[in-house]
Amino acid sequence: MFNIILFGPPGSGKGTQSEKLISAYGLKHLSTGDILRSEIASQTALGLEARNFMDKGELVPDEVVIGMIRSALEKNPQAKGFLFDGFPRTEAQSKALDELLKQKQTEIGVVLALQVSEEELIKRLLNRGLTSGRPDDDNAEVVKARIAEYHKKTSAVADYYRRFNKVVNISGEGTVEEIFESLCAEIDKRNMINI
Ligand code: B4P
């Protein structure tokens, strides 16, 4: 099994690149943002709770997202590897993920960290807000709150995995294809042949 975390601030291209990576490598895509949006669309209790946080640009509580990932891992015993997109977002989520993977006798192979300037992030998210219908994208204050939340809680995830030498920084500026090639080069170096 080879498991990847695609890491970066909101708007850095995680969702965009994940789509390409899962089809190139046959990994199972686990995006906590996508799962939460689908819970909101189905108006489940979890979705209604999550919405209160997401609409303000805040992170959803750790126990909620960790529970979602635990059940997604259980539902996919045959996966040859997972691509985690938007998870983990706190140090507590990172530790919980390591524990869940350990129970499956596997681990994170690499954390690919997309680097994008704050100006570009704001531009991309507000631009997506024009068409996405996502309430967290169409308001500059909420977009800024998401970026502040990233600095306050999520950047610690990269620090955590750096202790295990698992983090590789990748420029997230340029064309989608150029960034995809840089990501693939790092994955290929790490022997995806093993999966
Ligand atoms: P996510 O769904 O993870 O949203 P995101 O970080 O904003 O999206 P992403 O980074 O994938 O977007 P992309 O760059 O692809 O989270 C949403 C919310 O859910 C969070 O704020 C939080 O409340 C909650 N949540 C999710 N996971 C959680 C967790 N683990 N714990 C707690 N809360 C959690 O796309 C951005 C735009 O850039 C797109 O329009 C795209 O077309 C464009 N773009 C991409 N690449 C580009 C490029 N190279 N050049 C120009 N534009 C580009």
mmCIF file of C-alpha atoms and ligand atoms in Angstrom:
data_model
loop_
_atom_site.group_PDB
_atom_site.id
_atom_site.type_symbol
_atom_site.label_atom_id
_atom_site.label_comp_id
_atom_site.label_asym_id
_atom_site.label_seq_id
_atom_site.Cartn_x
_atom_site.Cartn_y
_atom_site.Cartn_z
ATOM 1 C CA MET A 1 0.000 0.000 0.000
ATOM 2 C CA PHE A 2 1.190 3.534 -0.710
ATOM 3 C CA ASN A 3 -0.657 6.387 1.014
ATOM 4 C CA ILE A 4 -0.273 10.051 0.164
ATOM 5 C CA ILE A 5 -1.345 13.239 1.913
ATOM 6 C CA LEU A 6 -1.902 16.108 -0.482
ATOM 7 C CA PHE A 7 -1.364 19.088 1.768
ATOM 8 C CA GLY A 8 -1.737 22.845 1.349
ATOM 9 C CA PRO A 9 -3.787 25.895 2.247
ATOM 10 C CA PRO A 10 -7.355 26.356 0.974
ATOM 11 C CA GLY A 11 -7.250 27.012 -2.756
ATOM 12 C CA SER A 12 -3.790 25.528 -3.264
ATOM 13 C CA GLY A 13 -5.051 22.978 -5.799
ATOM 14 C CA LYS A 14 -5.562 19.907 -3.613
ATOM 15 C CA GLY A 15 -8.949 19.008 -5.068
ATOM 16 C CA THR A 16 -7.826 19.822 -8.617
ATOM 17 C CA GLN A 17 -4.673 17.705 -8.450
ATOM 18 C CA SER A 18 -6.338 14.868 -6.511
ATOM 19 C CA GLU A 19 -8.657 14.156 -9.431
ATOM 20 C CA LYS A 20 -5.665 13.674 -11.725
ATOM 21 C CA LEU A 21 -3.583 11.696 -9.235
ATOM 22 C CA ILE A 22 -6.272 9.143 -8.411
ATOM 23 C CA SER A 23 -6.797 8.318 -12.053
ATOM 24 C CA ALA A 24 -3.036 8.120 -12.722
ATOM 25 C CA TYR A 25 -2.243 5.873 -9.748
ATOM 26 C CA GLY A 26 -5.511 4.096 -8.949
ATOM 27 C CA LEU A 27 -5.613 5.372 -5.377
ATOM 28 C CA LYS A 28 -8.784 5.750 -3.329
ATOM 29 C CA HIS A 29 -9.552 9.477 -2.939
ATOM 30 C CA LEU A 30 -10.608 10.584 0.541
ATOM 31 C CA SER A 31 -11.522 14.271 0.669
ATOM 32 C CA THR A 32 -13.021 15.369 3.979
ATOM 33 C CA GLY A 33 -14.302 18.559 2.289
ATOM 34 C CA ASP A 34 -16.198 16.493 -0.331
ATOM 35 C CA ILE A 35 -17.605 14.117 2.306
ATOM 36 C CA LEU A 36 -18.761 17.057 4.452
ATOM 37 C CA ARG A 37 -20.389 18.811 1.468
ATOM 38 C CA SER A 38 -22.225 15.614 0.579
ATOM 39 C CA GLU A 39 -23.470 15.289 4.194
ATOM 40 C CA ILE A 40 -24.704 18.902 3.990
ATOM 41 C CA ALA A 41 -26.466 18.222 0.674
ATOM 42 C CA SER A 42 -28.201 15.187 2.230
ATOM 43 C CA GLN A 43 -29.125 17.271 5.299
ATOM 44 C CA THR A 44 -27.818 14.675 7.748
ATOM 45 C CA ALA A 45 -27.277 15.572 11.423
ATOM 46 C CA LEU A 46 -23.526 15.500 10.808
ATOM 47 C CA GLY A 47 -23.912 17.812 7.792
ATOM 48 C CA LEU A 48 -26.064 20.277 9.693
ATOM 49 C CA GLU A 49 -23.501 20.426 12.507
ATOM 50 C CA ALA A 50 -20.570 20.772 10.089
ATOM 51 C CA ARG A 51 -22.231 23.555 8.152
ATOM 52 C CA ASN A 52 -22.141 25.900 11.161
ATOM 53 C CA PHE A 53 -18.351 25.722 11.112
ATOM 54 C CA MET A 54 -17.746 25.620 7.359
ATOM 55 C CA ASP A 55 -19.896 28.655 6.581
ATOM 56 C CA LYS A 56 -17.727 30.707 8.951
ATOM 57 C CA GLY A 57 -14.468 29.369 7.494
ATOM 58 C CA GLU A 58 -13.704 27.396 10.656
ATOM 59 C CA LEU A 59 -12.529 23.802 10.915
ATOM 60 C CA VAL A 60 -15.089 21.145 11.759
ATOM 61 C CA PRO A 61 -14.313 19.479 15.168
ATOM 62 C CA ASP A 62 -11.626 16.790 15.071
ATOM 63 C CA GLU A 63 -13.832 13.979 16.412
ATOM 64 C CA VAL A 64 -16.324 14.471 13.556
ATOM 65 C CA VAL A 65 -13.765 14.267 10.728
ATOM 66 C CA ILE A 66 -11.710 11.514 12.370
ATOM 67 C CA GLY A 67 -14.897 9.412 12.642
ATOM 68 C CA MET A 68 -15.611 10.038 8.940
ATOM 69 C CA ILE A 69 -12.128 8.890 7.924
ATOM 70 C CA ARG A 70 -12.289 5.843 10.202
ATOM 71 C CA SER A 71 -15.485 4.680 8.531
ATOM 72 C CA ALA A 72 -14.150 5.469 5.007
ATOM 73 C CA LEU A 73 -11.073 3.324 5.709
ATOM 74 C CA GLU A 74 -13.264 0.499 6.985
ATOM 75 C CA LYS A 75 -15.419 0.671 3.860
ATOM 76 C CA ASN A 76 -12.398 0.262 1.564
ATOM 77 C CA PRO A 77 -10.455 -2.790 2.736
ATOM 78 C CA GLN A 78 -9.320 -3.612 -0.824
ATOM 79 C CA ALA A 79 -7.819 -0.189 -1.654
ATOM 80 C CA LYS A 80 -4.248 -0.352 -2.889
ATOM 81 C CA GLY A 81 -3.549 3.035 -1.361
ATOM 82 C CA PHE A 82 -5.287 6.212 -0.230
ATOM 83 C CA LEU A 83 -4.934 9.809 -1.313
ATOM 84 C CA PHE A 84 -5.890 12.036 1.621
ATOM 85 C CA ASP A 85 -7.068 15.448 0.415
ATOM 86 C CA GLY A 86 -7.803 18.132 3.011
ATOM 87 C CA PHE A 87 -7.127 15.680 5.856
ATOM 88 C CA PRO A 88 -5.417 15.785 8.308
ATOM 89 C CA ARG A 89 -5.875 19.465 9.142
ATOM 90 C CA THR A 90 -4.722 19.487 12.785
ATOM 91 C CA GLU A 91 -1.991 17.711 14.706
ATOM 92 C CA ALA A 92 -4.656 15.649 16.536
ATOM 93 C CA GLN A 93 -6.046 14.485 13.165
ATOM 94 C CA SER A 94 -2.493 13.559 12.047
ATOM 95 C CA LYS A 95 -1.925 11.408 15.113
ATOM 96 C CA ALA A 96 -5.329 9.742 14.730
ATOM 97 C CA LEU A 97 -4.614 8.999 11.061
ATOM 98 C CA ASP A 98 -1.237 7.450 11.872
ATOM 99 C CA GLU A 99 -2.955 5.227 14.446
ATOM 100 C CA LEU A 100 -5.720 4.166 12.030
ATOM 101 C CA LEU A 101 -3.162 3.308 9.335
ATOM 102 C CA LYS A 102 -1.047 1.410 11.844
ATOM 103 C CA GLN A 103 -4.060 -0.789 12.584
ATOM 104 C CA LYS A 104 -4.123 -1.584 8.849
ATOM 105 C CA GLN A 105 -0.368 -2.276 8.964
ATOM 106 C CA THR A 106 0.410 0.621 6.693
ATOM 107 C CA GLU A 107 1.526 4.268 6.959
ATOM 108 C CA ILE A 108 1.814 7.571 5.118
ATOM 109 C CA GLY A 109 4.406 7.293 2.332
ATOM 110 C CA VAL A 110 4.756 10.975 1.566
ATOM 111 C CA VAL A 111 3.189 14.366 2.313
ATOM 112 C CA LEU A 112 3.159 16.513 -0.823
ATOM 113 C CA ALA A 113 2.826 20.134 0.320
ATOM 114 C CA LEU A 114 1.607 22.633 -2.272
ATOM 115 C CA GLN A 115 3.079 26.132 -1.881
ATOM 116 C CA VAL A 116 0.969 29.073 -3.132
ATOM 117 C CA SER A 117 1.121 32.763 -2.217
ATOM 118 C CA GLU A 118 -1.714 34.189 -0.137
ATOM 119 C CA GLU A 119 -2.650 36.679 -2.846
ATOM 120 C CA GLU A 120 -3.079 33.862 -5.389
ATOM 121 C CA LEU A 121 -5.117 31.747 -2.903
ATOM 122 C CA ILE A 122 -7.596 34.566 -2.317
ATOM 123 C CA LYS A 123 -7.883 35.217 -6.046
ATOM 124 C CA ARG A 124 -8.557 31.542 -6.857
ATOM 125 C CA LEU A 125 -11.124 31.007 -4.108
ATOM 126 C CA LEU A 126 -13.116 34.158 -4.846
ATOM 127 C CA ASN A 127 -12.998 33.260 -8.528
ATOM 128 C CA ARG A 128 -14.335 29.761 -7.791
ATOM 129 C CA GLY A 129 -17.008 31.406 -5.628
ATOM 130 C CA LEU A 130 -18.440 33.070 -8.730
ATOM 131 C CA THR A 131 -19.602 29.701 -10.047
ATOM 132 C CA SER A 132 -19.260 26.984 -7.367
ATOM 133 C CA GLY A 133 -22.247 27.909 -5.236
ATOM 134 C CA ARG A 134 -20.014 27.246 -2.207
ATOM 135 C CA PRO A 135 -20.923 29.753 0.538
ATOM 136 C CA ASP A 136 -17.364 29.526 1.934
ATOM 137 C CA ASP A 137 -15.889 30.742 -1.385
ATOM 138 C CA ASP A 138 -17.995 33.769 -2.242
ATOM 139 C CA ASN A 139 -17.196 36.023 0.708
ATOM 140 C CA ALA A 140 -13.739 37.606 1.112
ATOM 141 C CA GLU A 141 -14.003 37.640 4.932
ATOM 142 C CA VAL A 142 -14.755 33.899 5.068
ATOM 143 C CA VAL A 143 -11.931 33.152 2.616
ATOM 144 C CA LYS A 144 -9.528 35.119 4.832
ATOM 145 C CA ALA A 145 -10.836 33.299 7.926
ATOM 146 C CA ARG A 146 -10.087 29.942 6.221
ATOM 147 C CA ILE A 147 -6.529 31.041 5.477
ATOM 148 C CA ALA A 148 -6.096 32.288 9.077
ATOM 149 C CA GLU A 149 -7.401 28.932 10.361
ATOM 150 C CA TYR A 150 -4.815 27.230 8.141
ATOM 151 C CA HIS A 151 -1.965 29.245 9.721
ATOM 152 C CA LYS A 152 -3.301 28.746 13.240
ATOM 153 C CA LYS A 153 -4.063 25.011 13.154
ATOM 154 C CA THR A 154 -3.228 23.299 9.884
ATOM 155 C CA SER A 155 0.359 24.348 9.139
ATOM 156 C CA ALA A 156 1.259 22.275 12.247
ATOM 157 C CA VAL A 157 0.441 19.152 10.213
ATOM 158 C CA ALA A 158 3.482 19.742 7.976
ATOM 159 C CA ASP A 159 5.643 20.338 11.070
ATOM 160 C CA TYR A 160 4.400 17.043 12.515
ATOM 161 C CA TYR A 161 5.266 14.988 9.402
ATOM 162 C CA ARG A 162 8.585 16.818 8.960
ATOM 163 C CA ARG A 163 9.728 15.098 12.144
ATOM 164 C CA PHE A 164 9.473 11.830 10.198
ATOM 165 C CA ASN A 165 11.069 13.281 7.028
ATOM 166 C CA LYS A 166 7.906 12.754 5.030
ATOM 167 C CA VAL A 167 7.262 16.253 3.664
ATOM 168 C CA VAL A 168 8.156 17.450 0.170
ATOM 169 C CA ASN A 169 7.340 21.030 -0.856
ATOM 170 C CA ILE A 170 5.985 21.471 -4.372
ATOM 171 C CA SER A 171 5.269 24.781 -6.074
ATOM 172 C CA GLY A 172 1.500 25.053 -6.513
ATOM 173 C CA GLU A 173 1.797 27.982 -8.931
ATOM 174 C CA GLY A 174 1.959 27.399 -12.667
ATOM 175 C CA THR A 175 -0.342 25.415 -14.929
ATOM 176 C CA VAL A 176 -2.346 22.493 -13.549
ATOM 177 C CA GLU A 177 -0.327 20.188 -15.849
ATOM 178 C CA GLU A 178 3.070 21.504 -14.664
ATOM 179 C CA ILE A 179 2.118 21.017 -11.025
ATOM 180 C CA PHE A 180 0.759 17.538 -11.766
ATOM 181 C CA GLU A 181 4.093 16.575 -13.370
ATOM 182 C CA SER A 182 6.031 17.750 -10.302
ATOM 183 C CA LEU A 183 3.741 15.720 -8.028
ATOM 184 C CA CYS A 184 4.092 12.598 -10.199
ATOM 185 C CA ALA A 185 7.889 12.927 -10.229
ATOM 186 C CA GLU A 186 7.956 12.839 -6.413
ATOM 187 C CA ILE A 187 5.551 9.907 -6.226
ATOM 188 C CA ASP A 188 7.468 7.928 -8.845
ATOM 189 C CA LYS A 189 10.712 8.459 -6.930
ATOM 190 C CA ARG A 190 9.082 6.747 -3.973
ATOM 191 C CA ASN A 191 8.325 3.548 -5.715
ATOM 192 C CA MET A 192 4.615 3.492 -6.354
ATOM 193 C CA ILE A 193 5.454 0.171 -8.028
ATOM 194 C CA ASN A 194 5.058 -1.305 -4.535
ATOM 195 C CA ILE A 195 1.310 -0.699 -4.461
HETATM 196 P P1 B4P B 1 -11.894 21.661 1.344
HETATM 197 O O1 B4P B 1 -12.959 21.022 0.568
HETATM 198 O O2 B4P B 1 -10.707 20.805 1.675
HETATM 199 O O3 B4P B 1 -11.579 22.959 0.503
HETATM 200 P P2 B4P B 1 -10.340 23.758 0.038
HETATM 201 O O4 B4P B 1 -9.136 23.541 0.911
HETATM 202 O O5 B4P B 1 -10.852 25.117 -0.108
HETATM 203 O O6 B4P B 1 -10.140 23.253 -1.430
HETATM 204 P P3 B4P B 1 -8.967 22.885 -2.330
HETATM 205 O O7 B4P B 1 -7.652 23.379 -1.796
HETATM 206 O O8 B4P B 1 -9.084 21.424 -2.581
HETATM 207 O O9 B4P B 1 -9.408 23.671 -3.639
HETATM 208 P P4 B4P B 1 -8.566 23.709 -4.971
HETATM 209 O O10 B4P B 1 -7.292 24.301 -4.515
HETATM 210 O O11 B4P B 1 -8.533 22.441 -5.720
HETATM 211 O O12 B4P B 1 -12.425 22.266 2.741
HETATM 212 C C1 B4P B 1 -13.567 23.086 2.850
HETATM 213 C C2 B4P B 1 -13.962 23.271 4.324
HETATM 214 O O13 B4P B 1 -14.353 21.989 4.882
HETATM 215 C C3 B4P B 1 -12.865 23.764 5.278
HETATM 216 O O14 B4P B 1 -12.761 25.178 5.285
HETATM 217 C C4 B4P B 1 -13.365 23.186 6.641
HETATM 218 O O15 B4P B 1 -14.379 23.993 7.201
HETATM 219 C C5 B4P B 1 -13.987 21.860 6.265
HETATM 220 N N1 B4P B 1 -13.028 20.741 6.394
HETATM 221 C C6 B4P B 1 -12.582 19.950 5.370
HETATM 222 N N2 B4P B 1 -11.718 19.020 5.829
HETATM 223 C C7 B4P B 1 -11.603 19.228 7.174
HETATM 224 C C8 B4P B 1 -10.839 18.612 8.201
HETATM 225 N N3 B4P B 1 -10.009 17.598 7.943
HETATM 226 N N4 B4P B 1 -10.958 19.078 9.472
HETATM 227 C C9 B4P B 1 -11.788 20.072 9.762
HETATM 228 N N5 B4P B 1 -12.540 20.729 8.831
HETATM 229 C C10 B4P B 1 -12.456 20.306 7.548
HETATM 230 O O16 B4P B 1 -9.299 24.731 -5.873
HETATM 231 C C11 B4P B 1 -9.339 26.116 -5.650
HETATM 232 C C12 B4P B 1 -9.533 26.847 -6.964
HETATM 233 O O17 B4P B 1 -8.247 27.041 -7.554
HETATM 234 C C13 B4P B 1 -10.369 26.113 -7.996
HETATM 235 O O18 B4P B 1 -11.247 27.028 -8.578
HETATM 236 C C14 B4P B 1 -9.363 25.604 -9.011
HETATM 237 O O19 B4P B 1 -9.881 25.553 -10.315
HETATM 238 C C15 B4P B 1 -8.280 26.662 -8.916
HETATM 239 N N6 B4P B 1 -6.965 26.140 -9.260
HETATM 240 C C16 B4P B 1 -6.446 24.944 -8.903
HETATM 241 N N7 B4P B 1 -5.198 24.810 -9.394
HETATM 242 C C17 B4P B 1 -4.913 25.978 -10.067
HETATM 243 C C18 B4P B 1 -3.770 26.459 -10.793
HETATM 244 N N8 B4P B 1 -2.672 25.724 -10.922
HETATM 245 N N9 B4P B 1 -3.817 27.685 -11.322
HETATM 246 C C19 B4P B 1 -4.937 28.454 -11.187
HETATM 247 N N10 B4P B 1 -6.060 28.056 -10.538
HETATM 248 C C20 B4P B 1 -6.041 26.832 -9.979
#
